[in-house]
């Protein structure tokens, strides 16, 4: 396999308050989906593809934690299958994903940039074949998908105007925010001349799965001097623009839209994270087929589409439906949990009712609390008898809002704000029009 | 009586299909030929352009055709009267409508609305369309869409081509932004030509709400065949400032929050549709007709009753009585009209030759269009050129690519006509008054007749015994760089994206059709005039009194002008009177002295004239009017001087026209004389500098 998979573990700004943005959170890559750190899904996916090399890129803060998980994953799977390459860890504390490319400047292989937060039933071979069958002068491929989960609120997804040609080449990307801000979607006349039929989709979502050939890497290095400051998405967009804004046609970027038959979800925001959990639960329920053995009377009931982690105690007459309960939790009597995600070490006292909630680790919820559609930060304590709907509860001490300078700009819609400015610059700088 | 007629109309409403043909394009692309003949009567493959449009309408099953005529309206109406369309067996009722005052498509539409002819959804086409579209499908689609979307007011017929397709307009490209599912038009934008200036299409995200995916298309040929609902002329009426069908109307509709109307596109790729809107498309469409791409629109269909074309191998079409010398060689794609003779050793390829032409010996004709009654003497070389009727090309001359020889032009022997030179037999007034080659051309003769001063022919070009003037197109303003390639030329060849050429065509420039030679006053009725003057004066007096803004005043004036159907002369007269009366008031009340009063009024309001002046004649007329009004009101003579300086300053009036006016009219005004002197001196200085 000629590919080198690079998994980028971001901070998870949009997963606030669960992610490492908060002191009490866990690194995004380690947030469990169906009681398994999400990065494991990505690693499993990679192993299906048998890549030549896999590198996990993390920031220094969470490097150790993620390292451990990766290591235990390796021990679990690698021992039986010696063909698989080892997984390398790489620390990276830069501000933009573009800088990650710099780390691999001297590596002659083709890259696949992956996010740490996707789950799909689409085997990597499909993408690899798609990439291999690209047109001969295409140098990179981006993968886009349509949101299939209706329950994920549209507002929480980052929307783009994705401009692509009739023959599926990425031409341009505009973020909705910047368009909204400037009240205009600017399409270059030049582009329309080069690609007389260009489609613009408002629904396509960026998967952050990018195939980048070595040629592309060379071009990025040569022609985009400031690529280190840009996010990978932006670099790809610039390559897309490069294909039409020059007097002669340059290498294109192919764009692949995942077929509707496959499922794909990125847990890069809270609703999507919930949905990913439910999706995994559903898959498990299907796989199990036979219902779990009948329990003795009065014992807690756990639905087929729920998972309860190790060392977790469930009190009498507690019912758990469509819910993931983490490890080492204590759930009191007569609790009802529906459609929730509970991380590890959580204590629920008696008669707690949770619906569509996400509870961070070490949280404590006292007697008779009733929460609906809430996000609770780790270590938070919910008072006795609280009745709360649709709120995000965070600990009171105020953290320096370090969110804005997050490394992970695929989560960071701010990444596009400076867009309009540098658009003009792009056109002035390339010197192509001074014939 | 009147209501009864109306009732009858309503009964038949649904059955009649009406078509409005805009015979005037309000452009100057075919100058200088269109100074003699209107665009729609220019022959394409030896058939006047309008015939193609009418054939299409006949096939489309139209019941009533209205021709909106503007420039050369008399010629068009005469042509129609004598054509088969006016015969009892004509498939539709045809009527020409004189809308001589229209200066844009918008004006014509407003005129149409005033006349109240439209009874239902109608077909709007321009008089230069060549198409074989199956219209019933379009109409069906239009009705279907209308039943789904009540706000649907127009369907545009577009054909799929490629961005640089030869029958696509290269000088006025446009992109359509359509909803990919429904083909509902979301936005419309003109774009600069290939390699033109950098620009972008900017779309307000509001238009894109609730649209999952849309498509930006720059590959469509817009042949201006639209099905419109009766709302369309009414919308033009409500929006005075709409001039263009696409740029103003379509864009205006789409971006309007109030109207909430929608426009759909009907895209076809199985039929031929194109507009003869530039030399480039003229050439491309001619070739397509010869090569039978637009079947059944081919020369051997003989649209005109007296045509006798027959088809021979290799797309050669000949009428009866063509005399070909034995050794001449006719290549593929050639059409030759009757009574034409072709001499020995002559080679003709991809060309159209009209009737009664005399083509001499050893001539090479390639990709050229020679209209009837022309004579080409021996050993000429003609490539990618157009030779209009009754011209004469002398022996051994060479016409290079893109030359256009106007009607009745005579080129002497051994002349070489450079690329893209256009020659006409009479001077054509240039609206832009862009500066023409030689100084002596400034004394432009007004008449369109051929009584030119013999001395002023451009002998350098046409030769000693030739007759003809060079025509400088308005476009030349924009190509400073001599090396650039005009988009509107036969010599378009295949454009390469990499070709560098600066923008040649100004998109924003409002171009008007050539000056009209009719006496305009005959149209306006006395009744209208009287009222107009009174009302206009009141309107302006109000504006001056209350210090309205300029645009409002203009709008009001324009409304008045249109509702009363008066000429611009009237408007200018009223404006002059109103402004000068105000000046007089100031002087009379001793508020300001003469100079200050003029300064105050004309600085602020002088720009009113800008929108009332369209060609040189108008400027001269304005000067005359001002002079007259000053005399009538008994103002001092200096007043005219003050006004002149201001109008000259704000570029409403041009130097050479002031000079011309002064020369042509003996005016007793010593103050102005000084100004003229000064102008002349300044000009001399100018020329010295060069």
mmCIF file of N, CA, C and O in Angstrom, chain A residues 161-164 166 176 179-204 247-249 423-424 427-428 430 433 435, chain B residues 160-164 168-170 173 175 177 180 191-195 197-206 208-209 211-219 497-500:
data_model
loop_
_atom_site.group_PDB
_atom_site.id
_atom_site.type_symbol
_atom_site.label_atom_id
_atom_site.label_comp_id
_atom_site.label_asym_id
_atom_site.label_seq_id
_atom_site.Cartn_x
_atom_site.Cartn_y
_atom_site.Cartn_z
ATOM 1 N N UNK A 161 -20.681 26.454 0.851
ATOM 2 C CA UNK A 161 -21.062 26.436 -0.544
ATOM 3 C C UNK A 161 -19.921 25.718 -1.249
ATOM 4 O O UNK A 161 -18.823 26.249 -1.360
ATOM 5 N N UNK A 162 -20.160 24.502 -1.619
ATOM 6 C CA UNK A 162 -19.103 23.748 -2.273
ATOM 7 C C UNK A 162 -19.311 23.854 -3.777
ATOM 8 O O UNK A 162 -20.352 23.467 -4.287
ATOM 9 N N UNK A 163 -18.329 24.405 -4.446
ATOM 10 C CA UNK A 163 -18.444 24.596 -5.884
ATOM 11 C C UNK A 163 -17.656 23.492 -6.569
ATOM 12 O O UNK A 163 -16.480 23.300 -6.278
ATOM 13 N N UNK A 164 -18.322 22.747 -7.422
ATOM 14 C CA UNK A 164 -17.604 21.701 -8.133
ATOM 15 C C UNK A 164 -18.078 21.605 -9.566
ATOM 16 O O UNK A 164 -19.161 22.054 -9.909
ATOM 17 N N UNK A 166 -18.903 19.821 -13.341
ATOM 18 C CA UNK A 166 -19.797 18.771 -13.768
ATOM 19 C C UNK A 166 -19.116 17.398 -13.636
ATOM 20 O O UNK A 166 -19.757 16.406 -13.321
ATOM 21 N N UNK A 176 -20.420 29.306 4.745
ATOM 22 C CA UNK A 176 -21.680 30.050 4.781
ATOM 23 C C UNK A 176 -21.556 31.308 5.607
ATOM 24 O O UNK A 176 -22.139 32.323 5.286
ATOM 25 N N UNK A 179 -20.031 34.122 3.663
ATOM 26 C CA UNK A 179 -20.967 34.605 2.652
ATOM 27 C C UNK A 179 -22.053 35.433 3.319
ATOM 28 O O UNK A 179 -22.429 36.505 2.861
ATOM 29 N N UNK A 180 -22.505 34.937 4.433
ATOM 30 C CA UNK A 180 -23.541 35.635 5.179
ATOM 31 C C UNK A 180 -23.038 37.013 5.592
ATOM 32 O O UNK A 180 -23.753 38.009 5.531
ATOM 33 N N UNK A 181 -21.783 37.022 5.981
ATOM 34 C CA UNK A 181 -21.178 38.240 6.476
ATOM 35 C C UNK A 181 -21.055 39.292 5.384
ATOM 36 O O UNK A 181 -21.388 40.451 5.568
ATOM 37 N N UNK A 182 -20.597 38.867 4.225
ATOM 38 C CA UNK A 182 -20.377 39.836 3.155
ATOM 39 C C UNK A 182 -21.617 39.959 2.281
ATOM 40 O O UNK A 182 -21.630 40.695 1.306
ATOM 41 N N UNK A 183 -22.651 39.221 2.602
ATOM 42 C CA UNK A 183 -23.915 39.260 1.877
ATOM 43 C C UNK A 183 -23.739 38.949 0.393
ATOM 44 O O UNK A 183 -24.498 39.433 -0.436
ATOM 45 N N UNK A 184 -22.727 38.214 0.056
ATOM 46 C CA UNK A 184 -22.562 37.883 -1.353
ATOM 47 C C UNK A 184 -21.733 36.625 -1.507
ATOM 48 O O UNK A 184 -20.727 36.451 -0.834
ATOM 49 N N UNK A 185 -22.179 35.784 -2.365
ATOM 50 C CA UNK A 185 -21.389 34.630 -2.733
ATOM 51 C C UNK A 185 -20.673 35.015 -4.017
ATOM 52 O O UNK A 185 -21.300 35.274 -5.031
ATOM 53 N N UNK A 186 -19.362 35.102 -3.938
ATOM 54 C CA UNK A 186 -18.610 35.573 -5.094
ATOM 55 C C UNK A 186 -18.081 34.393 -5.893
ATOM 56 O O UNK A 186 -17.331 33.583 -5.382
ATOM 57 N N UNK A 187 -18.496 34.333 -7.119
ATOM 58 C CA UNK A 187 -17.961 33.301 -7.994
ATOM 59 C C UNK A 187 -17.171 34.008 -9.079
ATOM 60 O O UNK A 187 -17.654 34.946 -9.692
ATOM 61 N N UNK A 188 -15.986 33.527 -9.301
ATOM 62 C CA UNK A 188 -15.123 34.198 -10.253
ATOM 63 C C UNK A 188 -15.543 33.951 -11.701
ATOM 64 O O UNK A 188 -15.840 32.823 -12.078
ATOM 65 N N UNK A 189 -15.543 35.016 -12.493
ATOM 66 C CA UNK A 189 -15.905 34.875 -13.902
ATOM 67 C C UNK A 189 -14.950 33.908 -14.598
ATOM 68 O O UNK A 189 -15.347 33.117 -15.439
ATOM 69 N N UNK A 190 -13.700 33.982 -14.212
ATOM 70 C CA UNK A 190 -12.705 33.082 -14.795
ATOM 71 C C UNK A 190 -13.067 31.623 -14.624
ATOM 72 O O UNK A 190 -12.862 30.805 -15.504
ATOM 73 N N UNK A 191 -13.569 31.328 -13.434
ATOM 74 C CA UNK A 191 -13.926 29.949 -13.147
ATOM 75 C C UNK A 191 -15.044 29.513 -14.084
ATOM 76 O O UNK A 191 -15.033 28.408 -14.612
ATOM 77 N N UNK A 192 -15.990 30.412 -14.311
ATOM 78 C CA UNK A 192 -17.123 30.063 -15.157
ATOM 79 C C UNK A 192 -16.684 29.885 -16.602
ATOM 80 O O UNK A 192 -17.320 29.188 -17.374
ATOM 81 N N UNK A 193 -15.619 30.555 -16.961
ATOM 82 C CA UNK A 193 -15.120 30.345 -18.318
ATOM 83 C C UNK A 193 -14.420 28.995 -18.423
ATOM 84 O O UNK A 193 -14.528 28.304 -19.417
ATOM 85 N N UNK A 194 -13.700 28.674 -17.380
ATOM 86 C CA UNK A 194 -12.965 27.415 -17.429
ATOM 87 C C UNK A 194 -13.925 26.240 -17.277
ATOM 88 O O UNK A 194 -13.815 25.245 -17.970
ATOM 89 N N UNK A 195 -14.817 26.375 -16.356
ATOM 90 C CA UNK A 195 -15.811 25.322 -16.129
ATOM 91 C C UNK A 195 -17.210 25.914 -16.328
ATOM 92 O O UNK A 195 -17.824 26.377 -15.378
ATOM 93 N N UNK A 196 -17.673 25.898 -17.579
ATOM 94 C CA UNK A 196 -18.937 26.590 -17.870
ATOM 95 C C UNK A 196 -20.129 26.033 -17.100
ATOM 96 O O UNK A 196 -21.104 26.727 -16.888
ATOM 97 N N UNK A 197 -20.045 24.773 -16.714
ATOM 98 C CA UNK A 197 -21.134 24.253 -15.903
ATOM 99 C C UNK A 197 -20.547 23.953 -14.532
ATOM 100 O O UNK A 197 -19.827 22.979 -14.372
ATOM 101 N N UNK A 198 -20.800 24.789 -13.585
ATOM 102 C CA UNK A 198 -20.311 24.472 -12.249
ATOM 103 C C UNK A 198 -21.498 24.380 -11.315
ATOM 104 O O UNK A 198 -22.414 25.190 -11.378
ATOM 105 N N UNK A 199 -21.447 23.394 -10.488
ATOM 106 C CA UNK A 199 -22.536 23.207 -9.551
ATOM 107 C C UNK A 199 -22.129 23.768 -8.200
ATOM 108 O O UNK A 199 -20.958 23.738 -7.841
ATOM 109 N N UNK A 200 -23.085 24.238 -7.496
ATOM 110 C CA UNK A 200 -22.817 24.727 -6.151
ATOM 111 C C UNK A 200 -23.787 24.035 -5.220
ATOM 112 O O UNK A 200 -24.993 24.098 -5.412
ATOM 113 N N UNK A 201 -23.229 23.339 -4.256
ATOM 114 C CA UNK A 201 -24.101 22.645 -3.325
ATOM 115 C C UNK A 201 -24.069 23.339 -1.983
ATOM 116 O O UNK A 201 -23.028 23.797 -1.528
ATOM 117 N N UNK A 202 -25.207 23.411 -1.378
ATOM 118 C CA UNK A 202 -25.249 23.991 -0.042
ATOM 119 C C UNK A 202 -25.338 22.893 1.004
ATOM 120 O O UNK A 202 -25.348 23.167 2.190
ATOM 121 N N UNK A 203 -25.434 21.665 0.563
ATOM 122 C CA UNK A 203 -25.671 20.581 1.506
ATOM 123 C C UNK A 203 -24.452 19.688 1.741
ATOM 124 O O UNK A 203 -24.408 18.971 2.726
ATOM 125 N N UNK A 204 -23.519 19.728 0.859
ATOM 126 C CA UNK A 204 -22.363 18.851 1.023
ATOM 127 C C UNK A 204 -21.579 19.244 2.262
ATOM 128 O O UNK A 204 -21.386 20.416 2.552
ATOM 129 N N UNK A 247 -3.827 30.802 -16.572
ATOM 130 C CA UNK A 247 -4.121 30.911 -17.996
ATOM 131 C C UNK A 247 -4.164 29.539 -18.654
ATOM 132 O O UNK A 247 -4.879 29.326 -19.606
ATOM 133 N N UNK A 248 -3.390 28.607 -18.166
ATOM 134 C CA UNK A 248 -3.559 27.259 -18.692
ATOM 135 C C UNK A 248 -4.070 26.365 -17.575
ATOM 136 O O UNK A 248 -3.816 26.600 -16.397
ATOM 137 N N UNK A 249 -4.752 25.370 -17.972
ATOM 138 C CA UNK A 249 -5.413 24.530 -16.981
ATOM 139 C C UNK A 249 -4.397 23.784 -16.126
ATOM 140 O O UNK A 249 -3.460 23.203 -16.637
ATOM 141 N N UNK A 423 -8.883 36.258 -0.513
ATOM 142 C CA UNK A 423 -9.322 35.936 -1.870
ATOM 143 C C UNK A 423 -8.743 36.954 -2.845
ATOM 144 O O UNK A 423 -8.141 36.614 -3.830
ATOM 145 N N UNK A 424 -8.909 38.198 -2.514
ATOM 146 C CA UNK A 424 -8.365 39.221 -3.396
ATOM 147 C C UNK A 424 -6.859 39.055 -3.512
ATOM 148 O O UNK A 424 -6.298 39.110 -4.581
ATOM 149 N N UNK A 427 -5.550 36.630 -5.855
ATOM 150 C CA UNK A 427 -5.601 36.948 -7.271
ATOM 151 C C UNK A 427 -4.553 37.969 -7.648
ATOM 152 O O UNK A 427 -4.114 38.011 -8.766
ATOM 153 N N UNK A 428 -4.182 38.773 -6.703
ATOM 154 C CA UNK A 428 -3.176 39.765 -7.039
ATOM 155 C C UNK A 428 -1.794 39.130 -7.056
ATOM 156 O O UNK A 428 -0.949 39.468 -7.844
ATOM 157 N N UNK A 430 -0.549 36.116 -7.640
ATOM 158 C CA UNK A 430 0.039 35.061 -8.453
ATOM 159 C C UNK A 430 0.685 35.578 -9.723
ATOM 160 O O UNK A 430 1.371 34.843 -10.410
ATOM 161 N N UNK A 433 -1.584 37.567 -14.283
ATOM 162 C CA UNK A 433 -2.386 38.399 -15.163
ATOM 163 C C UNK A 433 -1.577 39.532 -15.716
ATOM 164 O O UNK A 433 -2.071 40.401 -16.365
ATOM 165 N N UNK A 435 0.406 39.620 -18.065
ATOM 166 C CA UNK A 435 0.996 39.194 -19.329
ATOM 167 C C UNK A 435 1.436 40.372 -20.150
ATOM 168 O O UNK A 435 0.829 41.421 -20.100
ATOM 169 N N UNK B 160 -28.173 24.508 -25.074
ATOM 170 C CA UNK B 160 -26.926 24.065 -24.477
ATOM 171 C C UNK B 160 -25.848 24.091 -25.546
ATOM 172 O O UNK B 160 -26.051 23.592 -26.650
ATOM 173 N N UNK B 161 -24.749 24.673 -25.219
ATOM 174 C CA UNK B 161 -23.610 24.680 -26.137
ATOM 175 C C UNK B 161 -22.366 24.561 -25.280
ATOM 176 O O UNK B 161 -22.383 23.877 -24.271
ATOM 177 N N UNK B 162 -21.313 25.216 -25.656
ATOM 178 C CA UNK B 162 -20.166 25.275 -24.751
ATOM 179 C C UNK B 162 -19.825 26.735 -24.572
ATOM 180 O O UNK B 162 -20.332 27.590 -25.278
ATOM 181 N N UNK B 163 -18.941 26.988 -23.622
ATOM 182 C CA UNK B 163 -18.661 28.380 -23.269
ATOM 183 C C UNK B 163 -18.204 29.185 -24.486
ATOM 184 O O UNK B 163 -18.557 30.332 -24.649
ATOM 185 N N UNK B 164 -17.396 28.554 -25.312
ATOM 186 C CA UNK B 164 -16.852 29.307 -26.435
ATOM 187 C C UNK B 164 -17.444 28.829 -27.750
ATOM 188 O O UNK B 164 -16.813 28.872 -28.786
ATOM 189 N N UNK B 168 -22.414 31.260 -29.912
ATOM 190 C CA UNK B 168 -22.706 31.927 -28.657
ATOM 191 C C UNK B 168 -22.091 33.322 -28.706
ATOM 192 O O UNK B 168 -21.036 33.515 -29.287
ATOM 193 N N UNK B 169 -22.775 34.245 -28.101
ATOM 194 C CA UNK B 169 -22.243 35.599 -28.107
ATOM 195 C C UNK B 169 -20.945 35.671 -27.327
ATOM 196 O O UNK B 169 -20.904 35.324 -26.155
ATOM 197 N N UNK B 170 -19.905 36.120 -27.988
ATOM 198 C CA UNK B 170 -18.643 36.269 -27.271
ATOM 199 C C UNK B 170 -18.499 37.654 -26.682
ATOM 200 O O UNK B 170 -17.650 37.909 -25.850
ATOM 201 N N UNK B 173 -21.300 37.720 -23.038
ATOM 202 C CA UNK B 173 -21.597 36.445 -22.395
ATOM 203 C C UNK B 173 -22.350 36.664 -21.095
ATOM 204 O O UNK B 173 -22.228 37.718 -20.470
ATOM 205 N N UNK B 175 -24.076 34.473 -17.533
ATOM 206 C CA UNK B 175 -24.260 33.211 -16.838
ATOM 207 C C UNK B 175 -25.640 33.179 -16.219
ATOM 208 O O UNK B 175 -26.155 34.186 -15.747
ATOM 209 N N UNK B 177 -27.798 31.310 -13.278
ATOM 210 C CA UNK B 177 -27.687 30.499 -12.080
ATOM 211 C C UNK B 177 -29.061 29.873 -11.854
ATOM 212 O O UNK B 177 -30.043 30.578 -11.640
ATOM 213 N N UNK B 180 -30.745 23.361 -9.606
ATOM 214 C CA UNK B 180 -30.466 22.175 -10.431
ATOM 215 C C UNK B 180 -31.677 21.275 -10.582
ATOM 216 O O UNK B 180 -31.752 20.509 -11.524
ATOM 217 N N UNK B 191 -21.127 38.549 -17.686
ATOM 218 C CA UNK B 191 -19.730 38.451 -17.258
ATOM 219 C C UNK B 191 -18.858 39.007 -18.352
ATOM 220 O O UNK B 191 -19.277 39.064 -19.502
ATOM 221 N N UNK B 192 -17.682 39.435 -17.987
ATOM 222 C CA UNK B 192 -16.792 39.944 -19.028
ATOM 223 C C UNK B 192 -16.378 38.804 -19.957
ATOM 224 O O UNK B 192 -16.386 37.648 -19.546
ATOM 225 N N UNK B 193 -16.032 39.129 -21.187
ATOM 226 C CA UNK B 193 -15.641 38.072 -22.108
ATOM 227 C C UNK B 193 -14.416 37.312 -21.619
ATOM 228 O O UNK B 193 -13.743 37.740 -20.689
ATOM 229 N N UNK B 194 -14.171 36.199 -22.261
ATOM 230 C CA UNK B 194 -12.992 35.401 -21.915
ATOM 231 C C UNK B 194 -11.791 36.324 -21.866
ATOM 232 O O UNK B 194 -11.630 37.167 -22.717
ATOM 233 N N UNK B 195 -11.007 36.138 -20.895
ATOM 234 C CA UNK B 195 -9.793 36.924 -20.750
ATOM 235 C C UNK B 195 -10.061 38.408 -20.567
ATOM 236 O O UNK B 195 -9.191 39.228 -20.732
ATOM 237 N N UNK B 197 -11.633 41.521 -18.111
ATOM 238 C CA UNK B 197 -11.138 41.866 -16.795
ATOM 239 C C UNK B 197 -11.588 40.828 -15.773
ATOM 240 O O UNK B 197 -12.552 40.114 -15.971
ATOM 241 N N UNK B 198 -10.839 40.820 -14.721
ATOM 242 C CA UNK B 198 -11.199 39.892 -13.664
ATOM 243 C C UNK B 198 -12.443 40.428 -12.983
ATOM 244 O O UNK B 198 -12.532 41.601 -12.691
ATOM 245 N N UNK B 199 -13.359 39.570 -12.771
ATOM 246 C CA UNK B 199 -14.523 40.037 -12.037
ATOM 247 C C UNK B 199 -15.176 38.825 -11.435
ATOM 248 O O UNK B 199 -14.750 37.701 -11.662
ATOM 249 N N UNK B 200 -16.195 39.051 -10.683
ATOM 250 C CA UNK B 200 -16.840 37.888 -10.109
ATOM 251 C C UNK B 200 -18.336 38.076 -10.132
ATOM 252 O O UNK B 200 -18.853 39.177 -10.260
ATOM 253 N N UNK B 201 -18.991 36.953 -10.036
ATOM 254 C CA UNK B 201 -20.436 36.957 -9.992
ATOM 255 C C UNK B 201 -20.766 36.970 -8.518
ATOM 256 O O UNK B 201 -20.355 36.066 -7.797
ATOM 257 N N UNK B 202 -21.460 37.954 -8.079
ATOM 258 C CA UNK B 202 -21.721 37.919 -6.648
ATOM 259 C C UNK B 202 -23.212 37.738 -6.402
ATOM 260 O O UNK B 202 -24.033 38.451 -6.961
ATOM 261 N N UNK B 203 -23.502 36.737 -5.660
ATOM 262 C CA UNK B 203 -24.893 36.345 -5.467
ATOM 263 C C UNK B 203 -25.268 36.576 -4.016
ATOM 264 O O UNK B 203 -24.570 36.123 -3.110
ATOM 265 N N UNK B 204 -26.338 37.250 -3.826
ATOM 266 C CA UNK B 204 -26.801 37.468 -2.469
ATOM 267 C C UNK B 204 -27.299 36.137 -1.896
ATOM 268 O O UNK B 204 -28.119 35.473 -2.522
ATOM 269 N N UNK B 205 -26.780 35.750 -0.733
ATOM 270 C CA UNK B 205 -27.194 34.449 -0.192
ATOM 271 C C UNK B 205 -28.705 34.347 0.016
ATOM 272 O O UNK B 205 -29.246 33.248 0.076
ATOM 273 N N UNK B 206 -29.368 35.472 0.092
ATOM 274 C CA UNK B 206 -30.824 35.420 0.275
ATOM 275 C C UNK B 206 -31.524 34.711 -0.871
ATOM 276 O O UNK B 206 -32.546 34.064 -0.688
ATOM 277 N N UNK B 208 -30.435 32.286 -2.306
ATOM 278 C CA UNK B 208 -30.069 30.876 -2.326
ATOM 279 C C UNK B 208 -30.678 30.108 -1.173
ATOM 280 O O UNK B 208 -30.399 28.936 -0.983
ATOM 281 N N UNK B 209 -31.485 30.790 -0.399
ATOM 282 C CA UNK B 209 -32.111 30.095 0.712
ATOM 283 C C UNK B 209 -32.978 28.959 0.209
ATOM 284 O O UNK B 209 -33.621 29.062 -0.826
ATOM 285 N N UNK B 211 -32.272 26.358 -1.206
ATOM 286 C CA UNK B 211 -31.841 25.697 -2.426
ATOM 287 C C UNK B 211 -30.733 24.726 -2.046
ATOM 288 O O UNK B 211 -29.739 25.117 -1.462
ATOM 289 N N UNK B 212 -30.952 23.456 -2.350
ATOM 290 C CA UNK B 212 -29.946 22.468 -1.980
ATOM 291 C C UNK B 212 -28.741 22.542 -2.895
ATOM 292 O O UNK B 212 -27.610 22.463 -2.460
ATOM 293 N N UNK B 213 -29.039 22.657 -4.147
ATOM 294 C CA UNK B 213 -27.931 22.678 -5.085
ATOM 295 C C UNK B 213 -28.326 23.527 -6.264
ATOM 296 O O UNK B 213 -29.431 23.421 -6.774
ATOM 297 N N UNK B 214 -27.422 24.370 -6.685
ATOM 298 C CA UNK B 214 -27.719 25.133 -7.890
ATOM 299 C C UNK B 214 -26.552 25.021 -8.841
ATOM 300 O O UNK B 214 -25.487 24.532 -8.495
ATOM 301 N N UNK B 215 -26.789 25.481 -10.028
ATOM 302 C CA UNK B 215 -25.815 25.238 -11.063
ATOM 303 C C UNK B 215 -25.539 26.556 -11.762
ATOM 304 O O UNK B 215 -26.439 27.348 -11.990
ATOM 305 N N UNK B 216 -24.273 26.812 -11.994
ATOM 306 C CA UNK B 216 -23.869 28.061 -12.621
ATOM 307 C C UNK B 216 -23.502 27.732 -14.053
ATOM 308 O O UNK B 216 -22.592 26.948 -14.284
ATOM 309 N N UNK B 217 -24.231 28.268 -14.989
ATOM 310 C CA UNK B 217 -23.989 27.847 -16.360
ATOM 311 C C UNK B 217 -23.544 28.993 -17.244
ATOM 312 O O UNK B 217 -24.206 30.002 -17.362
ATOM 313 N N UNK B 218 -22.419 28.761 -17.840
ATOM 314 C CA UNK B 218 -21.868 29.744 -18.763
ATOM 315 C C UNK B 218 -21.757 29.104 -20.139
ATOM 316 O O UNK B 218 -20.902 29.431 -20.927
ATOM 317 N N UNK B 219 -22.592 28.147 -20.400
ATOM 318 C CA UNK B 219 -22.465 27.446 -21.678
ATOM 319 C C UNK B 219 -23.751 27.532 -22.485
ATOM 320 O O UNK B 219 -23.937 26.789 -23.420
ATOM 321 N N UNK B 497 -8.601 30.190 -24.672
ATOM 322 C CA UNK B 497 -8.695 30.812 -23.354
ATOM 323 C C UNK B 497 -7.430 31.581 -23.026
ATOM 324 O O UNK B 497 -7.434 32.510 -22.263
ATOM 325 N N UNK B 498 -6.359 31.147 -23.602
ATOM 326 C CA UNK B 498 -5.086 31.751 -23.236
ATOM 327 C C UNK B 498 -4.836 33.065 -23.959
ATOM 328 O O UNK B 498 -3.937 33.794 -23.596
ATOM 329 N N UNK B 499 -5.626 33.335 -24.983
ATOM 330 C CA UNK B 499 -5.419 34.584 -25.693
ATOM 331 C C UNK B 499 -5.500 35.735 -24.727
ATOM 332 O O UNK B 499 -6.410 35.810 -23.929
ATOM 333 N N UNK B 500 -4.574 36.624 -24.857
ATOM 334 C CA UNK B 500 -4.709 37.766 -23.970
ATOM 335 C C UNK B 500 -5.468 38.813 -24.730
ATOM 336 O O UNK B 500 -5.127 39.148 -25.845
#
